[in-house]
mmCIF file of C-alpha atoms in Angstrom:
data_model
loop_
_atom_site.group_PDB
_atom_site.id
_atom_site.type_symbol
_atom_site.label_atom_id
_atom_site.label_comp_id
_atom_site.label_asym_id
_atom_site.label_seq_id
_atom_site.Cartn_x
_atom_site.Cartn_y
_atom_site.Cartn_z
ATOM 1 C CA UNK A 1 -39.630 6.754 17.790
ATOM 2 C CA UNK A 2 -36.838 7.917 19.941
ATOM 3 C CA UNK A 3 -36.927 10.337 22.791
ATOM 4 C CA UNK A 4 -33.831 9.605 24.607
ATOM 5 C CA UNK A 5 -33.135 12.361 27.304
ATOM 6 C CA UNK A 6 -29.009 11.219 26.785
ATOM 7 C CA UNK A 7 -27.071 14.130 27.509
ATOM 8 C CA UNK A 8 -25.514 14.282 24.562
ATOM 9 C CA UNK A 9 -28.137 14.015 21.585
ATOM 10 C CA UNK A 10 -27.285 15.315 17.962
ATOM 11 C CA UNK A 11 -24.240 16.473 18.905
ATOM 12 C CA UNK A 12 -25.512 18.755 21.480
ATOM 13 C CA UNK A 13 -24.402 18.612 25.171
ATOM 14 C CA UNK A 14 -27.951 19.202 26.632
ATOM 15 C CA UNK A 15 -26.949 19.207 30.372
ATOM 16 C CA UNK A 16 -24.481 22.264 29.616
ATOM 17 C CA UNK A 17 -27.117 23.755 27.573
ATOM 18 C CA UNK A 18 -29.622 22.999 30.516
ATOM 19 C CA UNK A 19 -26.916 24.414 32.476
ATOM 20 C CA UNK A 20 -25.693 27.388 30.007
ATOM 21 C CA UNK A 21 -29.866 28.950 30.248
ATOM 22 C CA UNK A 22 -29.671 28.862 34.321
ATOM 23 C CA UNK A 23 -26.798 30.734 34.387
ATOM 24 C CA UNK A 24 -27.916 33.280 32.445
ATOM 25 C CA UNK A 25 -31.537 33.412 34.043
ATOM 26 C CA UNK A 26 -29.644 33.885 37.713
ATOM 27 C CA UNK A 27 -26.947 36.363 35.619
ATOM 28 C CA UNK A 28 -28.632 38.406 32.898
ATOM 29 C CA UNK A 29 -25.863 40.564 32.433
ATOM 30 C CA UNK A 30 -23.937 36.776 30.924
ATOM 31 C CA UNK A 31 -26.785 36.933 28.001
ATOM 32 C CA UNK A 32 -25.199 40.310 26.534
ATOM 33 C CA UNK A 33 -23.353 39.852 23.207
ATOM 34 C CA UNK A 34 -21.614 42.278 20.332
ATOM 35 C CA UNK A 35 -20.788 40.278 17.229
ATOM 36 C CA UNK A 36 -18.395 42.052 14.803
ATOM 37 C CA UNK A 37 -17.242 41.785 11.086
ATOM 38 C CA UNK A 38 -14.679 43.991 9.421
ATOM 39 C CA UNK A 39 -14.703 44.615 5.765
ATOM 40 C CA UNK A 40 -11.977 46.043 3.270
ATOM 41 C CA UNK A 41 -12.807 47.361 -0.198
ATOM 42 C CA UNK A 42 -10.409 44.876 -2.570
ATOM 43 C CA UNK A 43 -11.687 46.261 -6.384
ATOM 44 C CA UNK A 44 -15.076 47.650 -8.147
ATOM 45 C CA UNK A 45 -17.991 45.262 -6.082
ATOM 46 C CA UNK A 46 -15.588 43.138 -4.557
ATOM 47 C CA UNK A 47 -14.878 43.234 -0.895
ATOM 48 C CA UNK A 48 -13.261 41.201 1.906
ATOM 49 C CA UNK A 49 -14.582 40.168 5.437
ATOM 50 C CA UNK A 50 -13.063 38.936 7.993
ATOM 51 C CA UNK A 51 -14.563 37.649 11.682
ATOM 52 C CA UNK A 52 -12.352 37.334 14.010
ATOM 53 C CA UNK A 53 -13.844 37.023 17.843
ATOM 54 C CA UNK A 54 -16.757 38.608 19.949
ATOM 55 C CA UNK A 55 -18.340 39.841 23.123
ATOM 56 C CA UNK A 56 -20.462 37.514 24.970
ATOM 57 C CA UNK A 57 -21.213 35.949 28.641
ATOM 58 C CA UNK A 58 -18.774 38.994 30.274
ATOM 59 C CA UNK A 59 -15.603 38.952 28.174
ATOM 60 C CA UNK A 60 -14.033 38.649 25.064
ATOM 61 C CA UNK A 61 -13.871 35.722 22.337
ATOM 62 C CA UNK A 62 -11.658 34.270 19.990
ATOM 63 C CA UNK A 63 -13.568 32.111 17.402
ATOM 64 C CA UNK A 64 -11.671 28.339 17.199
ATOM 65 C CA UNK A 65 -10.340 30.199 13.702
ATOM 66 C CA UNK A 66 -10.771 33.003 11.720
ATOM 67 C CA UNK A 67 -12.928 33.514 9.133
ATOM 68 C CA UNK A 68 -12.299 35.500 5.400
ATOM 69 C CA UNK A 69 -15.328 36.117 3.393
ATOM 70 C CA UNK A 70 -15.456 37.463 -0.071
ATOM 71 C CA UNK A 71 -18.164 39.055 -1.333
ATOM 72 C CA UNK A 72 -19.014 40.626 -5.011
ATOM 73 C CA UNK A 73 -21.336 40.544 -7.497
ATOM 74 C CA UNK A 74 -21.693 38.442 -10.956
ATOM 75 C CA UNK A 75 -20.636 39.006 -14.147
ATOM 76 C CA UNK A 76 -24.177 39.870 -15.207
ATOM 77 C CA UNK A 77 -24.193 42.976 -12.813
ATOM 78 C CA UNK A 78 -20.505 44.183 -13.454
ATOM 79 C CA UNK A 79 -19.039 42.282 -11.249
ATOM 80 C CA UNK A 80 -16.126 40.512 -11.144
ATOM 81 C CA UNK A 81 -18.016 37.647 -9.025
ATOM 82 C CA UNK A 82 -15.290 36.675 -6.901
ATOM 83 C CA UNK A 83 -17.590 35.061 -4.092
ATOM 84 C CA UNK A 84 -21.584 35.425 -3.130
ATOM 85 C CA UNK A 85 -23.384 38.633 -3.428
ATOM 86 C CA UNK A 86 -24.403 40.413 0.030
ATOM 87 C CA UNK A 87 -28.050 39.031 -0.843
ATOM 88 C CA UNK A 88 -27.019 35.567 -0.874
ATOM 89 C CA UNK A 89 -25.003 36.279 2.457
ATOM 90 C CA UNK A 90 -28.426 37.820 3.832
ATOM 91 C CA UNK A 91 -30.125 34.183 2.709
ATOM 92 C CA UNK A 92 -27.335 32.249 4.384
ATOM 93 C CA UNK A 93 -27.414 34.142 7.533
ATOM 94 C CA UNK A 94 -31.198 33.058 7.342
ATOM 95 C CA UNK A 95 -31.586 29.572 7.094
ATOM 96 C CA UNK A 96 -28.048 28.757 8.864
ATOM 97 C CA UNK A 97 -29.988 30.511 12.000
ATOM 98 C CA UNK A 98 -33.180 28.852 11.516
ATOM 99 C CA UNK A 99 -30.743 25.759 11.517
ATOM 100 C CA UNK A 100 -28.938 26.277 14.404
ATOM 101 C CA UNK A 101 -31.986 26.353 16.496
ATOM 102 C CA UNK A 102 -33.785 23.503 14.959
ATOM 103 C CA UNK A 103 -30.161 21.711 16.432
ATOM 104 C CA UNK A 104 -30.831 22.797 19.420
ATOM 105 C CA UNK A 105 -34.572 22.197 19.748
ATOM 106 C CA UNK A 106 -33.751 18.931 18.683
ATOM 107 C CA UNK A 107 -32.128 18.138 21.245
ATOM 108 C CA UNK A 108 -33.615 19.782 23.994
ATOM 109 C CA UNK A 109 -36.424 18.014 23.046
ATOM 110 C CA UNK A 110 -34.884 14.597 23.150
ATOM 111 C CA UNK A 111 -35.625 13.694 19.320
ATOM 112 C CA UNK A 112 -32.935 12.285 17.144
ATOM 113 C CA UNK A 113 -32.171 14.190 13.442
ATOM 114 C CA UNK A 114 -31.246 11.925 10.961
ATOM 115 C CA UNK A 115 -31.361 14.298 8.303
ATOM 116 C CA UNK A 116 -32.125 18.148 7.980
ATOM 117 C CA UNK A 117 -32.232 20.147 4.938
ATOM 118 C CA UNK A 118 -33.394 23.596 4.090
ATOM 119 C CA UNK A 119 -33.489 26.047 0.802
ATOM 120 C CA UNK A 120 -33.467 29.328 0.900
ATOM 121 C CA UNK A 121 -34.923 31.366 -1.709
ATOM 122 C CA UNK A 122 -35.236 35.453 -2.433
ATOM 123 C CA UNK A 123 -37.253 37.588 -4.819
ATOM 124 C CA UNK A 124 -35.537 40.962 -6.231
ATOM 125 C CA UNK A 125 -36.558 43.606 -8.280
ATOM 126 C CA UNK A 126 -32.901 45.464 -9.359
ATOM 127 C CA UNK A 127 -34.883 48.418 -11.076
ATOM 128 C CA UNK A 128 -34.506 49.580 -6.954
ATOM 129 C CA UNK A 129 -31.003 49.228 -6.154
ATOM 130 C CA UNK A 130 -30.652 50.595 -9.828
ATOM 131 C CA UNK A 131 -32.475 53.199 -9.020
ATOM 132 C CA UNK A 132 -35.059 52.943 -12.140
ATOM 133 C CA UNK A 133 -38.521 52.865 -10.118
ATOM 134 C CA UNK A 134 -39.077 54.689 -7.062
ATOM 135 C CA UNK A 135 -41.812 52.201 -6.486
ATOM 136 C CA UNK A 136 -39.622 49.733 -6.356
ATOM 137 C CA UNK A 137 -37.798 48.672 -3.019
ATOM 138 C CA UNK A 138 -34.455 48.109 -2.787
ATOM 139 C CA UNK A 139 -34.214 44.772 -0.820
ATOM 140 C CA UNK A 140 -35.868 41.417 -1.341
ATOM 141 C CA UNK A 141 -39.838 41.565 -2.324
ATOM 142 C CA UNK A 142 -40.303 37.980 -0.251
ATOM 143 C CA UNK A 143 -38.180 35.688 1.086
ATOM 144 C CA UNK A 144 -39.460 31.590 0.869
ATOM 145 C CA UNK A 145 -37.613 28.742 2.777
ATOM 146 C CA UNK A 146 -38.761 25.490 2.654
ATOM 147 C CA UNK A 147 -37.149 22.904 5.378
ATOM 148 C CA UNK A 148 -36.794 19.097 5.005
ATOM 149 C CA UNK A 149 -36.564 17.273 8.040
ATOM 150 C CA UNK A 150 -36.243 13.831 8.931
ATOM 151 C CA UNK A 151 -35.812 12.243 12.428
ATOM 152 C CA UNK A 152 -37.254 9.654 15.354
ATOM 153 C CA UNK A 153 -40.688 11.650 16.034
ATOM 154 C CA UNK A 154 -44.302 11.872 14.244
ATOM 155 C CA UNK A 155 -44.134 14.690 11.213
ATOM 156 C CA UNK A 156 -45.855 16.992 13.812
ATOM 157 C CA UNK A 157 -43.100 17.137 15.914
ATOM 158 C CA UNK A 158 -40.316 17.603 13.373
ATOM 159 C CA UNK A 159 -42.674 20.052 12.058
ATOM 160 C CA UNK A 160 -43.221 21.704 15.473
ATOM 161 C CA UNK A 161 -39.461 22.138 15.818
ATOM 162 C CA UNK A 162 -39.112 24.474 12.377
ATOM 163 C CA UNK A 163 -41.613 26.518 14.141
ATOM 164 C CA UNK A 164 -40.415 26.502 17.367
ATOM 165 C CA UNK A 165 -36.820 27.930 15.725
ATOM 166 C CA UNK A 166 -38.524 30.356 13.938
ATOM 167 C CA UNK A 167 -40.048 31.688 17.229
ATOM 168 C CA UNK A 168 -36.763 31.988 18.641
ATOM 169 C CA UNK A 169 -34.357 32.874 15.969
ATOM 170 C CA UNK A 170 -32.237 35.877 16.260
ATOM 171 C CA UNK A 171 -31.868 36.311 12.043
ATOM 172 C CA UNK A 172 -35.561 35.408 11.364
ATOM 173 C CA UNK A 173 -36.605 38.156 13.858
ATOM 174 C CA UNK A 174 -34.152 40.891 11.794
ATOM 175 C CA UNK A 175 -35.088 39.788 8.604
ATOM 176 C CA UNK A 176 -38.936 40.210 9.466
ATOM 177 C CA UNK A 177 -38.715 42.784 11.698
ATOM 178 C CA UNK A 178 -35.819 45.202 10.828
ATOM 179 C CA UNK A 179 -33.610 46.755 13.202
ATOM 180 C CA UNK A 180 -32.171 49.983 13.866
ATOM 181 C CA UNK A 181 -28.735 50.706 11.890
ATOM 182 C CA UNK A 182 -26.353 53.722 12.072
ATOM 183 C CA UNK A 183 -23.834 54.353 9.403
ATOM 184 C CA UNK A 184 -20.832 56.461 10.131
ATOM 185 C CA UNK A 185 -18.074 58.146 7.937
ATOM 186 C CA UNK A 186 -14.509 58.979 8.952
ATOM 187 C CA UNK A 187 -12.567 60.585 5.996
ATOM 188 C CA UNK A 188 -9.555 61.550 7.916
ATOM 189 C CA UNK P 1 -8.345 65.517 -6.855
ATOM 190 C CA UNK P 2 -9.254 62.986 -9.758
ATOM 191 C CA UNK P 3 -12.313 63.172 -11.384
ATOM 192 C CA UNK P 4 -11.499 61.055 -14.372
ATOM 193 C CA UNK P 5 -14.414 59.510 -16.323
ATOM 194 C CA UNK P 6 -12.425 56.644 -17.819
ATOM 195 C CA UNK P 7 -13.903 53.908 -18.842
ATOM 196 C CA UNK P 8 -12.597 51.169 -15.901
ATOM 197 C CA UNK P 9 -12.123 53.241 -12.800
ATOM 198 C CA UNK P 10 -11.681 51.431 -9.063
ATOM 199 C CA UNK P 11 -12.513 47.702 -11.205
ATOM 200 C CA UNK P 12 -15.691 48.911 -12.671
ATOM 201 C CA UNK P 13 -16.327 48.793 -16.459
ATOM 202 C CA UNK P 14 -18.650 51.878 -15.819
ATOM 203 C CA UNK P 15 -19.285 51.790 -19.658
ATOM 204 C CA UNK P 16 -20.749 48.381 -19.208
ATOM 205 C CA UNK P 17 -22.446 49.458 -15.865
ATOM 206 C CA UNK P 18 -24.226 52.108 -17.381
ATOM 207 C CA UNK P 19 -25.187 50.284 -20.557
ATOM 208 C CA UNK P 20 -26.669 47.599 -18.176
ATOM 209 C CA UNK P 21 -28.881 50.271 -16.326
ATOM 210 C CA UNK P 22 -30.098 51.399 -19.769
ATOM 211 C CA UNK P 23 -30.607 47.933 -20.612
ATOM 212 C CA UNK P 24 -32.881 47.100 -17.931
ATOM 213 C CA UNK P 25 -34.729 50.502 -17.576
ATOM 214 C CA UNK P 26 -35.869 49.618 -21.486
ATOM 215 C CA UNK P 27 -36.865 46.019 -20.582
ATOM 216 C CA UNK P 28 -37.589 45.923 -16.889
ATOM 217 C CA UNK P 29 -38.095 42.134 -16.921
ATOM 218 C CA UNK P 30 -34.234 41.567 -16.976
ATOM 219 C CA UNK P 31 -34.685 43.569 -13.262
ATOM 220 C CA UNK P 32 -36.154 40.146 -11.814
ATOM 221 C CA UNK P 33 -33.747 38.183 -9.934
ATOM 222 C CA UNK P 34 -33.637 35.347 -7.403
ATOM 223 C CA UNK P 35 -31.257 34.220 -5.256
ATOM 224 C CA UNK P 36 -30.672 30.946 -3.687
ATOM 225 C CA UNK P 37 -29.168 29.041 -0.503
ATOM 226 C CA UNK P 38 -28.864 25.639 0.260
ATOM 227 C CA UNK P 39 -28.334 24.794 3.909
ATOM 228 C CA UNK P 40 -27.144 20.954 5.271
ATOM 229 C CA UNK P 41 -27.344 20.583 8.608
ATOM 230 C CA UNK P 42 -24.459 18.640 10.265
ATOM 231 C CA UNK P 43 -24.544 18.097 13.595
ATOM 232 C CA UNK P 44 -25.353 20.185 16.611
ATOM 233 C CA UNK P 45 -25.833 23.974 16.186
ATOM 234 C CA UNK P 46 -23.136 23.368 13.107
ATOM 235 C CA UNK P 47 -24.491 23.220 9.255
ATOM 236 C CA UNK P 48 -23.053 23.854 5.790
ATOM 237 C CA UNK P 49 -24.565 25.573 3.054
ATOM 238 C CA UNK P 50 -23.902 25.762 -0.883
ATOM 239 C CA UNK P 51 -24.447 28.758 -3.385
ATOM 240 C CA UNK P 52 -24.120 27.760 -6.611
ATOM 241 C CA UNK P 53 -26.179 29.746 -8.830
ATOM 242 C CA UNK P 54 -29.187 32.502 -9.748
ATOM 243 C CA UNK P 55 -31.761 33.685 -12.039
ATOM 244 C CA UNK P 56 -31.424 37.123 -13.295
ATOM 245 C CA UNK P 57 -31.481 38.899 -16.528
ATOM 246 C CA UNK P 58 -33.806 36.349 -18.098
ATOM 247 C CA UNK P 59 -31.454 33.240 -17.257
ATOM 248 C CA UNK P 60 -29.994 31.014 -14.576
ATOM 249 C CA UNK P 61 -26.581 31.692 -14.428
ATOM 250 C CA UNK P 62 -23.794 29.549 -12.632
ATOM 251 C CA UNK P 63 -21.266 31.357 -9.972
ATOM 252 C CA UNK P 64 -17.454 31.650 -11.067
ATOM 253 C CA UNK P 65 -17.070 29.234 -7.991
ATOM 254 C CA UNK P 66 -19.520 27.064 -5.789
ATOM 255 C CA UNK P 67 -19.432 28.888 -1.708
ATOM 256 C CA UNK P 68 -19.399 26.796 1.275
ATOM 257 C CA UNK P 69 -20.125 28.268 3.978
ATOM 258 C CA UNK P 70 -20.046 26.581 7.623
ATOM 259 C CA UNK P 71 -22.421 28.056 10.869
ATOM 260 C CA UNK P 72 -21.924 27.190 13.978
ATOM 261 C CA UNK P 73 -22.005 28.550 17.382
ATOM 262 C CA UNK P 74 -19.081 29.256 19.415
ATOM 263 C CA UNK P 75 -18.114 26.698 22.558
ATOM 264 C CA UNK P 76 -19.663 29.475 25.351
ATOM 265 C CA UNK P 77 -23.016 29.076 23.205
ATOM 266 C CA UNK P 78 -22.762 25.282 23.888
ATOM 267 C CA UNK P 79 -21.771 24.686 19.987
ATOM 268 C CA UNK P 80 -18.619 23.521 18.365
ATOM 269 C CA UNK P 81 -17.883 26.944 16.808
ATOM 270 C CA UNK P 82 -17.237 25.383 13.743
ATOM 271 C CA UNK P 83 -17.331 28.650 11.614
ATOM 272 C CA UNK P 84 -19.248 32.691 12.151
ATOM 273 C CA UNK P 85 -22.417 32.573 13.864
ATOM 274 C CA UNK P 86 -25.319 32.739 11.526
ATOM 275 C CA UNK P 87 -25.546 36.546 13.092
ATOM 276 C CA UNK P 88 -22.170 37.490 11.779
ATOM 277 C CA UNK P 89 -23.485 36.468 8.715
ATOM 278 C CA UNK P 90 -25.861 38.900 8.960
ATOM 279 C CA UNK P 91 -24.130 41.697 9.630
ATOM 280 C CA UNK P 92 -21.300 40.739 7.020
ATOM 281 C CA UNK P 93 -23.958 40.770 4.086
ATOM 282 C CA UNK P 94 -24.768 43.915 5.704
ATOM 283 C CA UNK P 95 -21.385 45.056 5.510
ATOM 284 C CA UNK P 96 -20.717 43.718 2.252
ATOM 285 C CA UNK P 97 -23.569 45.466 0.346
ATOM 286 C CA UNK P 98 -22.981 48.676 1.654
ATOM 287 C CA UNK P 99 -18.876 48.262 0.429
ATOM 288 C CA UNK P 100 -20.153 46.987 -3.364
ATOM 289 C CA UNK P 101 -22.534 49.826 -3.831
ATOM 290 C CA UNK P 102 -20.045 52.451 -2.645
ATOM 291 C CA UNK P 103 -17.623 50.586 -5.025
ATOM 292 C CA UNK P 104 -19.884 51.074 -7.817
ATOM 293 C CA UNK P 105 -20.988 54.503 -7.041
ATOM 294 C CA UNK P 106 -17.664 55.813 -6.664
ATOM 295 C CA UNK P 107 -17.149 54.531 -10.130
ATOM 296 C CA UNK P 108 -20.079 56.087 -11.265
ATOM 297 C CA UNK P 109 -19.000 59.240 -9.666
ATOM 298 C CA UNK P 110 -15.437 59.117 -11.441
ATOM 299 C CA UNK P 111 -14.311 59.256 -7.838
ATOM 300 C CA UNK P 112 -10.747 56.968 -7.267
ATOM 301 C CA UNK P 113 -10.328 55.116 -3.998
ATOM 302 C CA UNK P 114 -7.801 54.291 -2.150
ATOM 303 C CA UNK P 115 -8.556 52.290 0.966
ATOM 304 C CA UNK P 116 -12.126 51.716 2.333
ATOM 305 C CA UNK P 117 -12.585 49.475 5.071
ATOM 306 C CA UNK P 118 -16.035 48.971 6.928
ATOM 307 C CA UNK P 119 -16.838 47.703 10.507
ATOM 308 C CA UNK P 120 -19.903 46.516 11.441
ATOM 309 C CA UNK P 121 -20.880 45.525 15.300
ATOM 310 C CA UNK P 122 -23.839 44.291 16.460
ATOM 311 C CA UNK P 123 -25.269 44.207 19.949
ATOM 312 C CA UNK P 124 -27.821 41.096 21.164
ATOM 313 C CA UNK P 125 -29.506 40.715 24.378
ATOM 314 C CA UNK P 126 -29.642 36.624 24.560
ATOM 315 C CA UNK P 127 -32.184 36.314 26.749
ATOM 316 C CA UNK P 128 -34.675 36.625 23.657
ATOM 317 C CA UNK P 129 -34.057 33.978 22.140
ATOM 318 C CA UNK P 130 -33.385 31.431 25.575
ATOM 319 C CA UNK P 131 -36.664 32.451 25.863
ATOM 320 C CA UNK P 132 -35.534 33.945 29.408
ATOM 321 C CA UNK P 133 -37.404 37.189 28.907
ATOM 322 C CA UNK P 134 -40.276 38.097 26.688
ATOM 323 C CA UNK P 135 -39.528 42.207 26.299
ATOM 324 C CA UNK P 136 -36.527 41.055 25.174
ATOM 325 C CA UNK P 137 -36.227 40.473 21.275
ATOM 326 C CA UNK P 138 -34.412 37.506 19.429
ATOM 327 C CA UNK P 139 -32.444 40.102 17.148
ATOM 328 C CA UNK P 140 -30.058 42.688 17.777
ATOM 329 C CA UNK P 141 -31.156 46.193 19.521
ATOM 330 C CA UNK P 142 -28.872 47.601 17.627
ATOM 331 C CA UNK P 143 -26.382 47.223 14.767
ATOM 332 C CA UNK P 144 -23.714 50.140 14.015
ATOM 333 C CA UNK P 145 -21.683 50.746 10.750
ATOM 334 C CA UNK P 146 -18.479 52.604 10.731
ATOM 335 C CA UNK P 147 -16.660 53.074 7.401
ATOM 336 C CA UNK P 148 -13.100 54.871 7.062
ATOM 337 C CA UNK P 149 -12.955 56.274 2.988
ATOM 338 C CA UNK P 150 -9.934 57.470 1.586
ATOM 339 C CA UNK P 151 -9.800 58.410 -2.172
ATOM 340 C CA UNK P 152 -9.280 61.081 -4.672
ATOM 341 C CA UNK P 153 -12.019 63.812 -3.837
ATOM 342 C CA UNK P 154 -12.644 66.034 -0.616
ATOM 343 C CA UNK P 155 -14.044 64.510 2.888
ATOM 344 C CA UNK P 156 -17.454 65.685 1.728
ATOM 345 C CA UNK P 157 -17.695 63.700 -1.388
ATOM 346 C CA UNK P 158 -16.469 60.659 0.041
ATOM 347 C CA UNK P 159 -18.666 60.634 2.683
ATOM 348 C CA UNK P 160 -21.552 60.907 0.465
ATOM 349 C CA UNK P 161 -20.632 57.686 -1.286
ATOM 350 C CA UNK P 162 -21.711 55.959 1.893
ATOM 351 C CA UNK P 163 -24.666 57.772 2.079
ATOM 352 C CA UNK P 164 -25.748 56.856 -1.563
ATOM 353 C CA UNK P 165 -24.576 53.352 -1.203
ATOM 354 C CA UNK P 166 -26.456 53.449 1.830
ATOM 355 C CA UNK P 167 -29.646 54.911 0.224
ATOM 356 C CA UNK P 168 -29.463 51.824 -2.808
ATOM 357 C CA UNK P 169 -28.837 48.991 -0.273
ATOM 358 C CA UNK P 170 -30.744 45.644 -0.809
ATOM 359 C CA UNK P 171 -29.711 44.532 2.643
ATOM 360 C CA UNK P 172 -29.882 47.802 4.324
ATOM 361 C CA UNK P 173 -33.161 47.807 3.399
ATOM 362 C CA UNK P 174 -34.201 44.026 4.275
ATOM 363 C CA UNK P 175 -32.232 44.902 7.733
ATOM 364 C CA UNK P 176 -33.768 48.017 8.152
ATOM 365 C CA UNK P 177 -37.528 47.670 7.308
ATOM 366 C CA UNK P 178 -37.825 44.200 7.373
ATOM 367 C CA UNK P 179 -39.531 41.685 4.359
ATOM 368 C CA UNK P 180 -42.376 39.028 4.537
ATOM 369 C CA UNK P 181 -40.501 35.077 4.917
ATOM 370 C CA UNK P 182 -42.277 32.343 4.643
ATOM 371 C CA UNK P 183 -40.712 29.083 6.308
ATOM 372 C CA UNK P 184 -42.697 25.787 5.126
ATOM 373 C CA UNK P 185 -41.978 22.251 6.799
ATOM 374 C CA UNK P 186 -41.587 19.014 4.414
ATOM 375 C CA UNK P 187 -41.477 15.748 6.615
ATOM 376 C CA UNK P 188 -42.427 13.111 3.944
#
C-alpha cells in the first residue's frame, strides 16, 4: 500500500491545491464562480454548444481551448441524432464530477489510482416529456452509478473516496437536490 | 406570419413525430428508456467518457456516432483544463434540452424559425465543495437561461415555445426538482 505525501500524486499538484484552499479560506470572495454555455438552434432537435471561458477566483477565464458540443436526439424520437441527447449530457455532467473529485481526494489523501472507472445509468418514462401521463415526470425516475476503483489502499479506502466525492460534488448536489432556474425570452 | 402545417417544418418530420406519440400513448411500454455513460478516469481532475448507445422503444439501439467527451478542471482549479468542467456540462444539457423541445414544439406548432440561440450561466460559491463553509452548498445558487427566438409568428407565440419547451423538459426537471442517485463502489 502506498501513501506517499509526494507533491505531485495522480497527476495532481497537491501543494498548490493545499495552497489553492488557503487562499480562498483567507479570500472568500476568490471561491465565486459563473460558468457559461451558449447554444444555437442548427435544425428540428439538433442544437450546438459552445464553452468558451468563465468567471472564477476574481476575473475572467479563457479555457486552454474551446469547446463545440452537439446535441440532438435519435432516430427513434425524430431526431436526426447528430450527437448525445441533453439526458445523456445530464449523465456525463454526473459521473465526470463525481470523477473529478475522486482525482482529487485521491490525492489529497496520498493514495495512488491505478485505475478508475464509473457507469452511469438513467431511467425515463417519455409518456412525460410526451406529454401522455400527467403522472408521469418529465426527467429521469432514478439515476444508478456504479464506480470501479482500483489503487494502493484497502477497498475501504478506495471506497471511502467515492463517498467522500459524493459529499462534495457540485453536480451530485444539483442532480439530487435541484436548483433554482430562470428562463428568459427576448423576441426582439 | 407562416403557419404552414407541412409535413417537415424547421427539420422535423412532424408526421412521424406525431405518429410516434400515438404510437406510444397505445403501447406505453415503448415510453421506457435508459440512458447510459461511461466515464474513464485519466489522470488528475481530467477523465473521458463514451456514449455509445440506449434502450428505448423496446430495443437497444446504437448512436449514429460514438461521443467522447473529456472533463477536466481549468489550471486556477489546480487541473489541466483538459476540456468543460463537469458543471458546464450541466448546464449545457440544460441548455440543450430546452433548444430540442422548442425545436420540436415549434414544429408541432407549424411555427418556422429563424435563429434561436440560448445562454445559460451559472453562478457557484466554491467554498461548498472545499469544504471551507458548511451554509454554503456544493451546487450552483443559481442558474439563469436567456433565449433570443426569431421566427415566423408574433413575439407572443415565440415566447411561448420556451415556455412549453420549458414545461416538457427532462433536464429542467432533474435540475429543478431534483431525482434519487444511487452511487455504488466496486473495489474487487
Amino acid at each position: 500500500m502506498t501513501t506517499t505525501t509526494d507533491a505531485q500524486i495522480n497527476g495532481v499538484d497537491t501543494a498548490t491545491l493545499f495552497a489553492t484552499i488557503a487562499a480562498v479560506r483567507s479570500q472568500p470572495e476568490l471561491a465565486r464562480f459563473q460558468f457559461r454555455v451558449a447554444n444555437r438552434w442548427v435544425s428540428g432537435t439538433h442544437n450546438r454548444a459552445v464553452i468558451t471561458g468563465f468567471y472564477g477566483a476574481g476575473q475572467e477565464h479563457d479555457h486552454e481551448h474551446e469547446t463545440v458540443l452537439d446535441a440532438d436526439h435519435p432516430a427513434v424520437l425524430v431526431g436526426t441524432d447528430h450527437g448525445p441527447t441533453p439526458a445523456e449530457y445530464l449523465l456525463h455532467a454526473l459521473g465526470a464530477c463525481l470523477m473529478s473529485g475522486l482525482g482529487n481526494i485521491a490525492a489529497a489523501r496520498g493514495i495512488a489510482l491505478d485505475e478508475v472507472t464509473a457507469t452511469v445509468e438513467g431511467d425515463i418514462d417519455l409518456r412525460g416529456i410526451l406529454g401522455l401521463d400527467a403522472e408521469v415526470r418529465n426527467g429521469f425516475e432514478g439515476i444508478r452509478v456504479v464506480f470501479h476503483v482500483k489503487g494502493a489502499a484497502e477497498a475501504e479506502k478506495l471506497a471511502a473516496l467515492v463517498r467522500q466525492s459524493q459529499s462534495r460534488s457540485a453536480v451530485y448536489d444539483v442532480v439530487t437536490n435541484g436548483v433554482p432556474v430562470s428562463v428568459d425570452v427576448a423576441t426582439a
